[in-house]
Structure formats: C-alpha cells, structure tokens
C-alpha cells in the first residue's frame, strides 16, 4: 500500500502516524496518508511566504506563464494516473475522473494565458498628473477544497492565485488528498519553485483553523459546505483576511411545456445524478409545468433506469459509489423521512449490492415546499420533481431557497428564457442544457452559495489587491 505525505518546499514531509484511506467502491484500505499537524502548517506557511518574497511575486510575467504551461503539460501527461487516483479515493467513474484531470490541465493553460492580461488602468484624475492602478498579489493564499471534484476545484483556486503571483498552501479534503499531493509533485517537477505550492493533507478542523488563523496567510479560497464556510468567514474576520467562498446549493431545473420536453427528460438525470449527486450544482429540485408533468416524469424515470450504476473503474459506468458510508446514510435518512410523510419514491434509494457505498438514484414526487428533502442540500443521488402552473409563483418558489448557485431552464420561448434567467437568484444558469461550468467564465453563488467567483478572468479579483498610484505633474 502506498504512503502519501504532506508536500512542503518541494519535498515529502510529516512525522505523524499514517492513516488509512478507504476506497468507497470496495470499502478496503487503498493507501495511507501522513496527516499534517501544527509543525507542518508552520513550515508550509513560512516556506510559502519565503517563496513568495524570495522571487515568485517578482518573476517576469512571461516566465511565470511558461511555468504554468509546463505544469499543464505535466498534468496532461499524467491524466490517466490522476484519474485512477480520484476513482480509487472517492469513487468517481474513471471516464469522468480522467476528463476532470484533462480539464484541470486546461485550467492551468487558461491562467497561464491570463498572466500577461492581468492589467490595471490609467485614470484621468481631476487634479492632473498621472494616475494608474496595479493588480498586485496578496502573499500566501490558503486554498481549502472538498472531495467531490478533488483535483479540479483545487486548480480553480491554485491557478489564478499562482498566476497573480501568490504562493499557495493547499488543504485537500481528508477523503481525497492523493491528487492534490500529486499535483504538488508534478508542479515541482515541471519547474514551479519549491514552496510556491505546498500541500497539507489532514483534518480540516485543526489544519484549516491553523491556516485561517496564521498571521502570514492573507487570503482564504474555500470550497465546501455553507456551514464550514460561514465558520471560516467568522474566523477570517478577526484578521480582516480576504475570503472567497464557493458553498452549497439546491439548484432548480425548470421545464416549461413549450420546451423540447423529451430532450429535457432524457438529459436531466445526469444533471443531478452525475458524480452520484455529490455535486454543488446538482439540479435536485425540478419544477415541471403541470401540462407536461407526467410526460416529463415518465421520460426522466426511463432515462434514470438506463444509467449504469456500478464499479467506477469500469469505463461504461456513469454513477459510482458515494464517497462514504456516512454520506450514503444522509441520503437514506432524507428518503426515509419522505416515505414516512407519504411522498412517492418512484425508483431508487436502495443499495444495489452489499459491498461499496452504492445507492441507486432515487426519484421522488408528491413533495411539499416545506419538506426537508425539497429545501435542504442532500449531496446524494436524490431528486424531487414538483409540478407548477404559474411562472411568477414558480420563480418565487425557486428563489425561496437560501442557496443560489446554479440551475437550468428549458423553454423554446426566447423572451421567457431571458426573463426567467434574469429573475432566478443564482450565480449561473443554463438554458436548454445543463452546462454551467466553463473554465473561461465566472462561476459562483448568490446568497448562501458563496462570495466571489471562481474561473474566468473574474477569479483573478479573488487573488489580487488593487493599488492606485498617483504621480504628481
Ligand atoms: P466541508 O465539510 O465543508 O469540507 C470542505 C473542506 O473544508 C475540506 O477540506 C475539509 O477538510 C475542510 N474543513 C472541514 N472543517 C473545517 C474547519 N472547521 N475549518 C477549516 N476547514 C475545514 O465540505 P465537503 O463535505 O468536503 O463538500 C461538500 C460541500 O461542498 C457541499 O455543501 C457542496 O455543495 C459544497 N461544494 C460547493 C462547490 C461550489 O463550487 N459552490 C463545489 C463543490 C462542493 P476535511 O475533509 O479534513 O474535513
């Protein structure tokens, strides 16, 4: 069994006893990980600060871009290995995991291109003279990321932060540290100077707190639950530290009768069951116009039945296991409560076998707006479908959620598409499809789904300070 360690200043580190990592498809130990402790946090932050001040912030932009491109190339050369690691540690179907590694390389390429486009402005101030702005790095950034897209979401933080000239201490989730550690190794091998990207596996409760409270950490880029995000924000407030937060969601999928209903029904299962529903963008609340409700539900159920659930190492698998026994129990508890209240579980919600944390995708109807299963993020393969009659009332119900991350809307009426897209309170929304994440476009949430935006040029605002310089005439 392989042993993985914190990656600090270009080398393996850590002295604690290793902890086993469980493969969710087999429930067997698949690797062991040495968790970072207080000493490693101190060493990582101090090293990152040295690397920042000692050269990374001042390196010529073209050289920095070239290094980021070399890291992208190193990731591309290792997409199969990285994909296999994510499949092993968190159960993602192998084709999705490899695709995710390839997309992660694309994120490095995108921000390599952004380095020389990180511009300020010249401002004709009223007293005359010369006034201009600079976008300057912040220093040491702590990136704290979840387990559902372990490599990709890490890159959403790491790439813009490095492109802007910061150094990064990356804290992966305890379920999924391997690809983050491998990223640190690959980046170092591709020429990223030691200390510029440190990786600290270990428990969020201690490492996360130590990072957020560390005086040399200037900024926290976090993706995870709203609960932990809120806690980190409160801690960061003590040091007026910058935070950007990508948090939970309960995203709608709105289907109007004038849409291509059959296409919507056929494609919608993967908008919620992809990644076994462990997706912040999962369209877990479906609003379907009553006239086409039965037709949509029939098509949706049929498409769900055709999904291949099973061994994530099989290239044909579309839905793998959940990340942990606990994560599966949370979904099961929601379903139990819904059944007890008389709601209809049309299919799924059962365990397909005795090994692995599998749960068949569940489709629920007959729910009421006050039901927990309709309101709360489940983070599992569970969808609720409700009919609606009136556009205005439906939008009000969509917006009644404290979340506002993502969503889809299906209509062939252009005016309606624009009107509803404007009114839905969410950071992203897709029309007649479910693609809401693009490396080149901003991604993030309204309300309790977050603060700030990942991806696109907008993400650079998370990792830079604006300086205004005035030169007397
Ligand atoms: P989580 O429990 O909030 O954990 C996220 C990260 O925070 C992990 O690295 C975790 O470390 C760490 N952490 C936990 N407690 C901490 C603390 N007290 N202080 C500092 N760090 C701490 O979330 P998760 O279960 O991994 O991920 C699921 C959640 O993430 C869902 O709510 C989902 O919607 C959200 N999410 C949002 C987006 C988005 O872009 N908006 C994307 C993906 C996921 P440990 O693993 O060691 O506990």
Coordinates of C-alpha atoms and ligand atoms in Angstrom, one line a residue:
X1 CA 0.0 0.0 0.0
X2 CA 1.4 3.4 -0.9
X3 CA 2.1 6.0 1.7
X4 CA 1.4 9.7 1.0
X5 CA 2.8 12.7 2.8
X6 CA 2.5 16.5 3.1
X7 CA 4.5 18.2 0.3
X8 CA 6.4 21.1 1.7
X9 CA 9.2 23.1 0.0
X10 CA 9.5 20.6 -2.8
X11 CA 9.8 17.5 -0.6
X12 CA 7.8 14.9 1.3
X13 CA 7.3 15.9 4.9
X14 CA 5.4 14.9 8.0
X15 CA 6.1 12.8 11.1
X16 CA 2.7 11.7 12.3
X17 CA 1.4 8.1 12.0
X18 CA -0.2 7.4 8.7
X19 CA -4.0 7.0 8.5
X20 CA -5.7 4.6 6.1
X21 CA -7.6 5.8 3.1
X22 CA -10.7 3.8 2.2
X23 CA -11.7 3.0 -1.4
X24 CA -15.5 3.7 -1.4
X25 CA -16.2 1.1 -4.1
X26 CA -14.6 -1.8 -2.2
X27 CA -14.6 -0.5 1.4
X28 CA -11.0 -1.6 1.6
X29 CA -7.9 0.4 2.5
X30 CA -6.2 1.6 -0.7
X31 CA -3.4 3.9 0.6
X32 CA -2.2 5.5 3.8
X33 CA -1.7 9.2 4.4
X34 CA 0.5 11.0 6.9
X35 CA -1.6 13.9 8.1
X36 CA 0.0 17.3 8.6
X37 CA 0.0 18.8 12.1
X38 CA 0.8 22.1 13.7
X39 CA 4.5 21.8 12.8
X40 CA 3.8 21.2 9.1
X41 CA 1.3 24.1 8.9
X42 CA 4.0 26.4 10.3
X43 CA 6.7 25.0 8.0
X44 CA 4.4 25.2 4.9
X45 CA 3.2 28.8 5.6
X46 CA 6.7 30.0 6.4
X47 CA 8.1 28.3 3.3
X48 CA 5.3 29.7 1.1
X49 CA 6.0 33.2 2.4
X50 CA 9.7 32.8 1.7
X51 CA 9.0 31.5 -1.8
X52 CA 6.6 34.4 -2.4
X53 CA 9.0 37.1 -1.2
X54 CA 12.1 35.4 -2.5
X55 CA 11.1 35.5 -6.1
X56 CA 7.7 34.2 -7.2
X57 CA 6.0 37.6 -6.8
X58 CA 8.7 39.4 -8.8
X59 CA 9.3 36.8 -11.6
X60 CA 8.8 38.2 -15.1
X61 CA 5.2 37.5 -16.1
X62 CA 6.3 35.7 -19.3
X63 CA 8.4 33.3 -17.2
X64 CA 5.6 32.7 -14.7
X65 CA 3.2 31.9 -17.6
X66 CA 5.8 29.5 -19.1
X67 CA 6.0 27.6 -15.7
X68 CA 2.2 27.4 -15.5
X69 CA 2.1 26.0 -19.1
X70 CA 4.8 23.4 -18.1
X71 CA 2.6 22.3 -15.2
X72 CA -0.4 22.0 -17.5
X73 CA 1.7 19.7 -19.8
X74 CA 2.8 17.6 -16.8
X75 CA -0.8 17.1 -15.8
X76 CA -1.8 16.2 -19.3
X77 CA 1.0 13.6 -19.4
X78 CA -0.4 12.1 -16.2
X79 CA -4.2 12.3 -16.8
X80 CA -4.7 8.5 -16.6
X81 CA -2.7 8.2 -13.4
X82 CA -4.6 11.2 -11.8
X83 CA -7.9 9.9 -12.9
X84 CA -7.2 6.5 -11.4
X85 CA -6.2 8.1 -8.1
X86 CA -9.5 10.0 -7.9
X87 CA -11.5 6.9 -8.8
X88 CA -9.8 5.0 -6.1
X89 CA -10.0 7.6 -3.4
X90 CA -13.5 8.9 -3.9
X91 CA -15.3 6.6 -6.3
X92 CA -15.7 8.9 -9.4
X93 CA -16.3 6.9 -12.6
X94 CA -13.0 6.6 -14.4
X95 CA -14.0 8.3 -17.6
X96 CA -15.2 11.4 -15.6
X97 CA -12.1 11.3 -13.4
X98 CA -9.7 11.3 -16.5
X99 CA -11.8 14.0 -18.1
X100 CA -11.5 16.1 -14.9
X101 CA -7.7 15.8 -14.9
X102 CA -7.7 16.9 -18.5
X103 CA -9.9 19.9 -17.6
X104 CA -7.5 20.7 -14.7
X105 CA -4.7 20.9 -17.2
X106 CA -6.8 23.3 -19.2
X107 CA -7.3 25.5 -16.1
X108 CA -3.5 25.8 -15.8
X109 CA -3.3 26.7 -19.5
X110 CA -6.1 29.3 -19.2
X111 CA -4.4 31.1 -16.3
X112 CA -1.0 30.9 -17.9
X113 CA -2.6 33.0 -20.7
X114 CA -4.2 35.3 -18.1
X115 CA -0.8 36.2 -16.5
X116 CA 0.0 38.8 -19.2
X117 CA -3.5 40.1 -19.3
X118 CA -3.7 41.0 -15.7
X119 CA -3.9 44.7 -16.4
X120 CA -4.6 47.8 -14.4
X121 CA -5.9 51.1 -15.8
X122 CA -4.9 54.7 -16.3
X123 CA -7.3 57.2 -14.7
X124 CA -7.6 60.9 -15.8
X125 CA -7.9 62.3 -12.2
X126 CA -9.3 65.8 -12.0
X127 CA -6.2 67.4 -10.4
X128 CA -4.0 66.3 -13.3
X129 CA -0.8 64.3 -13.0
X130 CA -0.6 60.6 -13.8
X131 CA -2.8 58.1 -12.0
X132 CA -2.7 54.3 -12.6
X133 CA -3.7 51.1 -11.0
X134 CA -1.8 47.9 -10.4
X135 CA -3.2 44.4 -9.6
X136 CA -0.8 43.1 -7.0
X137 CA -0.6 39.6 -5.4
X138 CA -1.6 39.2 -1.8
X139 CA 1.1 36.8 -0.4
X140 CA 0.3 33.4 1.0
X141 CA -3.1 32.0 0.0
X142 CA -4.7 29.1 1.8
X143 CA -6.8 27.0 -0.5
X144 CA -9.2 24.7 1.3
X145 CA -11.1 22.3 -1.0
X146 CA -13.7 19.5 -0.9
X147 CA -13.6 15.9 -2.1
X148 CA -16.2 15.9 -4.8
X149 CA -14.0 17.3 -7.6
X150 CA -10.7 17.0 -5.7
X151 CA -8.2 17.9 -8.4
X152 CA -10.3 20.3 -10.5
X153 CA -11.6 22.5 -7.7
X154 CA -8.0 22.7 -6.3
X155 CA -6.9 24.0 -9.6
X156 CA -9.8 26.6 -9.6
X157 CA -8.0 28.2 -6.6
X158 CA -4.4 27.3 -7.2
X159 CA -4.2 28.5 -10.8
X160 CA -5.5 32.1 -10.6
X161 CA -3.6 32.5 -7.3
X162 CA -0.3 31.5 -8.8
X163 CA -1.0 33.4 -12.0
X164 CA -1.4 36.6 -9.9
X165 CA 2.0 35.9 -8.2
X166 CA 0.8 34.5 -4.8
X167 CA 2.1 31.3 -3.2
X168 CA -0.4 28.7 -2.1
X169 CA -0.9 26.3 0.7
X170 CA -3.4 23.7 -0.5
X171 CA -5.5 21.8 2.0
X172 CA -7.4 18.9 0.3
X173 CA -10.3 17.1 1.9
X174 CA -9.5 14.2 4.1
X175 CA -11.3 11.8 1.8
X176 CA -9.3 12.9 -1.3
X177 CA -5.8 14.1 -0.6
X178 CA -3.9 12.0 -3.3
X179 CA -4.4 14.0 -6.4
X180 CA -3.6 17.2 -4.6
X181 CA -0.3 15.8 -3.3
X182 CA 0.4 14.5 -6.8
X183 CA -0.3 18.0 -8.2
X184 CA 2.3 19.4 -5.9
X185 CA 4.8 16.9 -7.0
X186 CA 4.1 17.3 -10.7
X187 CA 4.2 21.1 -10.5
X188 CA 7.6 21.0 -8.7
X189 CA 8.9 18.6 -11.4
X190 CA 7.7 21.0 -14.1
X191 CA 9.7 23.9 -12.6
X192 CA 7.4 25.6 -10.1
X193 CA 9.9 26.8 -7.4
X194 CA 9.9 25.0 -4.1
X195 CA 7.4 26.4 -1.6
X196 CA 5.2 28.1 -4.2
X197 CA 2.7 25.3 -3.9
X198 CA 2.6 23.4 -0.6
X199 CA 0.1 20.6 0.0
X200 CA -1.2 19.7 3.5
X201 CA -3.4 16.6 3.9
X202 CA -5.1 16.3 7.2
X203 CA -8.2 17.1 9.2
X204 CA -9.9 20.4 8.4
X205 CA -10.9 21.1 12.0
X206 CA -7.2 21.5 13.0
X207 CA -5.3 22.3 9.8
X208 CA -8.0 24.6 8.4
X209 CA -8.2 26.6 11.6
X210 CA -4.5 26.9 11.9
X211 CA -4.2 28.1 8.3
X212 CA -7.0 30.6 8.7
X213 CA -5.6 31.9 12.0
X214 CA -2.0 32.1 10.7
X215 CA -0.8 35.8 10.6
X216 CA 1.1 35.2 7.3
X217 CA -1.9 33.8 5.5
X218 CA -3.6 36.8 3.7
X219 CA -6.4 35.1 1.9
X220 CA -8.6 32.0 2.1
X221 CA -10.1 30.5 -1.0
X222 CA -12.6 27.9 0.2
X223 CA -15.0 25.5 -1.5
X224 CA -17.2 23.3 0.7
X225 CA -20.3 23.4 2.9
X226 CA -22.1 26.6 3.8
X227 CA -21.7 25.6 7.5
X228 CA -17.9 25.4 7.4
X229 CA -17.7 28.4 5.0
X230 CA -19.6 30.5 7.5
X231 CA -17.3 29.4 10.3
X232 CA -14.1 30.2 8.3
X233 CA -15.5 33.6 7.4
X234 CA -16.1 34.4 11.0
X235 CA -12.6 33.4 11.9
X236 CA -11.1 35.3 9.0
X237 CA -12.9 38.4 10.1
X238 CA -10.6 38.6 13.2
X239 CA -7.6 39.3 10.9
X240 CA -9.7 41.1 8.2
X241 CA -8.5 38.3 5.9
X242 CA -9.8 38.1 2.4
X243 CA -12.2 35.2 1.7
X244 CA -13.8 33.8 -1.3
X245 CA -16.3 31.0 -0.7
X246 CA -17.9 28.5 -3.0
X247 CA -20.6 26.8 -0.9
X248 CA -23.7 24.6 -1.0
X249 CA -26.6 24.6 -3.4
X250 CA -30.1 23.3 -4.1
X251 CA -30.3 24.1 -7.7
X252 CA -33.5 24.1 -9.8
X253 CA -34.2 22.6 -13.1
X254 CA -37.2 24.4 -14.6
X255 CA -39.1 22.7 -17.5
X256 CA -41.7 24.7 -19.4
X257 CA -44.3 23.0 -21.6
X258 CA -43.1 24.8 -24.6
X259 CA -39.6 23.3 -24.4
X260 CA -38.3 20.1 -26.0
X261 CA -39.7 18.1 -23.1
X262 CA -38.4 14.7 -24.2
X263 CA -34.9 16.1 -24.6
X264 CA -35.1 17.7 -21.2
X265 CA -36.3 14.5 -19.6
X266 CA -33.6 12.4 -21.2
X267 CA -30.8 14.7 -20.3
X268 CA -31.9 15.8 -16.8
X269 CA -30.9 12.6 -14.8
X270 CA -27.2 13.4 -15.2
X271 CA -27.8 17.0 -14.1
X272 CA -28.4 15.6 -10.7
X273 CA -27.0 12.1 -10.6
X274 CA -23.6 12.8 -12.1
X275 CA -20.9 12.3 -9.5
X276 CA -23.5 10.3 -7.6
X277 CA -25.3 13.6 -6.8
X278 CA -22.3 14.8 -4.9
X279 CA -22.2 18.0 -6.9
X280 CA -22.8 21.5 -5.7
X281 CA -24.6 22.3 -9.0
X282 CA -26.9 19.2 -8.8
X283 CA -30.3 20.1 -10.1
X284 CA -32.0 18.4 -7.2
X285 CA -35.3 20.5 -7.3
X286 CA -37.1 20.0 -10.6
X287 CA -40.0 22.3 -11.5
X288 CA -42.1 21.0 -14.4
X289 CA -45.1 22.7 -15.9
X290 CA -48.2 20.7 -15.0
X291 CA -49.3 20.1 -18.6
X292 CA -46.2 18.1 -19.3
X293 CA -45.5 16.8 -15.8
X294 CA -46.4 13.1 -16.4
X295 CA -44.7 13.0 -19.7
X296 CA -41.5 14.5 -18.2
X297 CA -41.5 12.2 -15.2
X298 CA -42.0 9.1 -17.4
X299 CA -39.1 10.2 -19.6
X300 CA -36.9 11.1 -16.6
X301 CA -37.6 7.8 -14.8
X302 CA -36.9 5.8 -18.0
X303 CA -33.6 7.7 -18.6
X304 CA -32.6 7.1 -14.9
X305 CA -33.3 3.4 -15.2
X306 CA -30.9 3.2 -18.2
X307 CA -28.0 4.8 -16.2
X308 CA -25.1 2.4 -15.5
X309 CA -24.5 2.3 -11.7
X310 CA -21.6 0.3 -10.5
X311 CA -17.8 -0.2 -10.5
X312 CA -16.2 3.2 -11.1
X313 CA -13.1 1.6 -12.7
X314 CA -15.4 0.3 -15.5
X315 CA -15.3 2.7 -18.4
X316 CA -19.0 2.3 -19.0
X317 CA -20.1 3.3 -15.5
X318 CA -21.9 6.6 -15.2
X319 CA -22.8 6.5 -11.5
X320 CA -20.2 5.2 -9.0
X321 CA -20.4 4.8 -5.2
X322 CA -20.9 7.6 -2.7
X323 CA -17.8 8.8 -1.0
X324 CA -18.5 7.3 2.4
X325 CA -21.0 5.2 4.4
X326 CA -22.0 8.4 6.2
X327 CA -22.7 10.3 3.0
X328 CA -25.0 7.5 1.9
X329 CA -26.8 7.4 5.2
X330 CA -27.6 11.1 4.9
X331 CA -29.4 10.4 1.6
X332 CA -31.1 7.4 3.0
X333 CA -32.4 9.4 6.0
X334 CA -33.9 12.0 3.7
X335 CA -35.7 9.3 1.8
X336 CA -36.9 7.6 4.9
X337 CA -38.4 10.8 6.1
X338 CA -40.1 11.5 2.8
X339 CA -41.6 8.0 2.7
X340 CA -42.9 8.4 6.2
X341 CA -44.6 11.6 5.2
X342 CA -46.3 9.7 2.3
X343 CA -44.1 11.1 -0.5
X344 CA -43.6 8.8 -3.6
X345 CA -40.2 7.3 -4.2
X346 CA -40.8 6.2 -7.8
X347 CA -37.5 4.4 -8.2
X348 CA -34.1 4.0 -6.5
X349 CA -32.9 4.8 -3.0
X350 CA -32.0 1.1 -2.4
X351 CA -28.5 -0.4 -2.2
X352 CA -27.6 -2.4 -5.3
X353 CA -25.1 -4.7 -3.5
X354 CA -23.5 -5.5 -0.2
X355 CA -20.0 -4.0 -0.9
X356 CA -19.2 -0.4 -1.6
X357 CA -21.2 2.7 -0.7
X358 CA -23.6 2.5 -3.6
X359 CA -27.1 3.9 -3.7
X360 CA -29.4 3.7 -6.7
X361 CA -30.5 7.1 -7.9
X362 CA -33.9 8.0 -6.4
X363 CA -36.7 10.0 -8.0
X364 CA -39.3 11.5 -5.6
X365 CA -42.6 13.1 -6.4
X366 CA -45.5 14.4 -4.3
X367 CA -43.3 16.5 -2.1
X368 CA -44.4 19.8 -0.5
X369 CA -42.4 23.1 -0.4
X370 CA -41.9 22.7 3.4
X371 CA -40.4 19.3 3.1
X372 CA -36.7 19.0 4.2
X373 CA -36.0 16.9 1.1
X374 CA -37.2 19.7 -1.1
X375 CA -35.4 22.5 0.8
X376 CA -32.1 21.2 2.0
X377 CA -28.9 20.2 0.2
X378 CA -28.7 16.4 0.2
X379 CA -25.4 15.9 -1.7
X380 CA -26.5 12.4 -2.9
X381 CA -28.4 10.8 -5.8
X382 CA -31.9 12.1 -4.9
X383 CA -34.1 14.3 -6.9
X384 CA -37.6 15.7 -6.2
X385 CA -39.9 16.7 -9.0
X386 CA -42.9 19.1 -8.5
X387 CA -45.4 20.5 -10.9
X388 CA -46.1 24.2 -11.4
X389 CA -48.8 26.2 -13.0
X390 CA -47.8 29.8 -12.9
X391 CA -44.4 31.3 -13.9
X392 CA -44.4 34.0 -11.3
X393 CA -45.3 31.7 -8.4
X394 CA -42.7 29.2 -9.6
X395 CA -39.9 31.8 -9.6
X396 CA -40.9 32.8 -6.1
X397 CA -40.6 29.2 -5.0
X398 CA -37.2 28.8 -6.8
X399 CA -35.9 31.9 -5.0
X400 CA -37.3 30.9 -1.6
X401 CA -34.1 28.8 -1.2
X402 CA -31.3 30.3 0.9
X403 CA -29.0 28.9 -1.8
X404 CA -28.4 30.4 -5.3
X405 CA -25.6 28.6 -7.1
X406 CA -26.7 27.0 -10.4
X407 CA -29.7 25.8 -12.4
X408 CA -31.2 25.0 -15.7
X409 CA -34.2 26.2 -17.6
X410 CA -35.9 24.7 -20.6
X411 CA -38.1 26.7 -23.0
X412 CA -38.2 27.5 -26.7
X413 CA -39.6 31.0 -26.0
X414 CA -36.7 33.3 -26.2
X415 CA -38.3 36.1 -24.3
X416 CA -39.3 33.7 -21.5
X417 CA -35.8 32.3 -21.4
X418 CA -34.2 35.8 -20.9
X419 CA -36.9 36.9 -18.4
X420 CA -36.7 33.8 -16.2
X421 CA -32.9 33.6 -16.4
X422 CA -32.8 37.2 -15.2
X423 CA -35.1 36.6 -12.3
X424 CA -33.7 33.3 -10.9
X425 CA -31.4 34.2 -8.0
X426 CA -28.3 32.2 -8.9
X427 CA -24.7 32.8 -9.9
X428 CA -25.1 30.6 -13.0
X429 CA -28.0 29.3 -15.1
X430 CA -28.1 27.3 -18.3
X431 CA -30.8 27.4 -20.9
X432 CA -31.8 24.2 -22.7
X433 CA -28.8 22.3 -21.3
X434 CA -27.1 21.6 -18.1
X435 CA -23.6 23.0 -18.7
X436 CA -23.0 25.7 -16.2
X437 CA -19.3 25.4 -15.6
X438 CA -16.8 26.8 -18.1
X439 CA -13.1 27.4 -17.4
X440 CA -13.3 30.8 -19.2
X441 CA -16.5 32.1 -17.5
X442 CA -17.2 33.1 -13.9
X443 CA -18.7 30.5 -11.6
X444 CA -20.1 31.0 -8.1
X445 CA -23.1 31.7 -6.0
X446 CA -25.7 34.2 -4.8
X447 CA -26.9 34.3 -1.2
X448 CA -25.6 31.4 1.0
X449 CA -24.0 29.7 -2.0
X450 CA -20.9 31.9 -1.7
X451 CA -18.9 35.0 -2.1
X452 CA -16.7 35.8 -5.1
X453 CA -16.3 33.9 -8.3
X454 CA -14.0 31.1 -9.4
X455 CA -12.9 30.7 -13.0
X456 CA -12.7 33.2 -15.9
X457 CA -10.8 36.5 -15.5
X458 CA -13.1 37.4 -12.6
X459 CA -11.4 34.8 -10.4
X460 CA -8.2 36.9 -10.5
X461 CA -10.0 39.5 -8.4
X462 CA -10.0 36.9 -5.6
X463 CA -6.2 36.8 -5.5
X464 CA -5.1 40.4 -6.2
X465 CA -5.2 43.7 -4.4
X466 CA -5.7 46.9 -6.4
X467 CA -3.1 49.6 -5.8
X468 CA -3.7 53.1 -7.0
X469 CA -0.5 55.1 -7.8
X470 CA -0.5 58.8 -8.3
X471 CA 2.4 60.7 -9.8
X472 CA 2.5 64.5 -9.4
X473 CA 2.5 66.5 -12.6
Ligands
LIG1 P1 -16.8 20.5 4.0 O1 -17.1 19.6 5.1 O2 -17.2 21.9 4.2 O3 -15.2 20.4 3.7 C1 -14.6 21.2 2.7 C2 -13.1 21.4 3.1 O4 -13.1 22.1 4.3 C3 -12.4 20.1 3.4 O5 -11.1 20.2 3.0 C4 -12.5 20.0 4.9 O6 -11.5 19.2 5.5 C5 -12.3 21.4 5.3 N1 -12.9 21.7 6.6 C6 -13.8 21.0 7.3 N2 -14.0 21.6 8.5 C7 -13.2 22.6 8.6 C8 -12.9 23.6 9.6 N3 -13.5 23.6 10.8 N4 -12.0 24.6 9.3 C9 -11.4 24.6 8.1 N5 -11.6 23.7 7.2 C10 -12.5 22.7 7.4 O7 -17.5 20.1 2.6 P2 -17.4 18.7 1.9 O8 -18.3 17.8 2.6 O9 -16.0 18.4 1.6 O10 -18.0 19.1 0.5 C11 -19.4 19.2 0.3 C12 -19.9 20.6 0.3 O11 -19.2 21.4 -0.6 C13 -21.3 20.7 -0.2 O12 -22.1 21.5 0.6 C14 -21.2 21.2 -1.6 O13 -22.3 21.9 -2.1 C15 -20.0 22.1 -1.4 N6 -19.4 22.4 -2.7 C16 -19.5 23.6 -3.3 C17 -19.0 23.9 -4.5 C18 -19.1 25.2 -5.2 O14 -18.4 25.5 -6.1 N7 -20.0 26.1 -4.8 C19 -18.2 22.9 -5.2 C20 -18.1 21.6 -4.6 C21 -18.7 21.4 -3.3 P3 -11.8 17.7 5.9 O15 -12.1 16.9 4.7 O16 -10.5 17.3 6.5 O17 -12.9 17.7 6.9

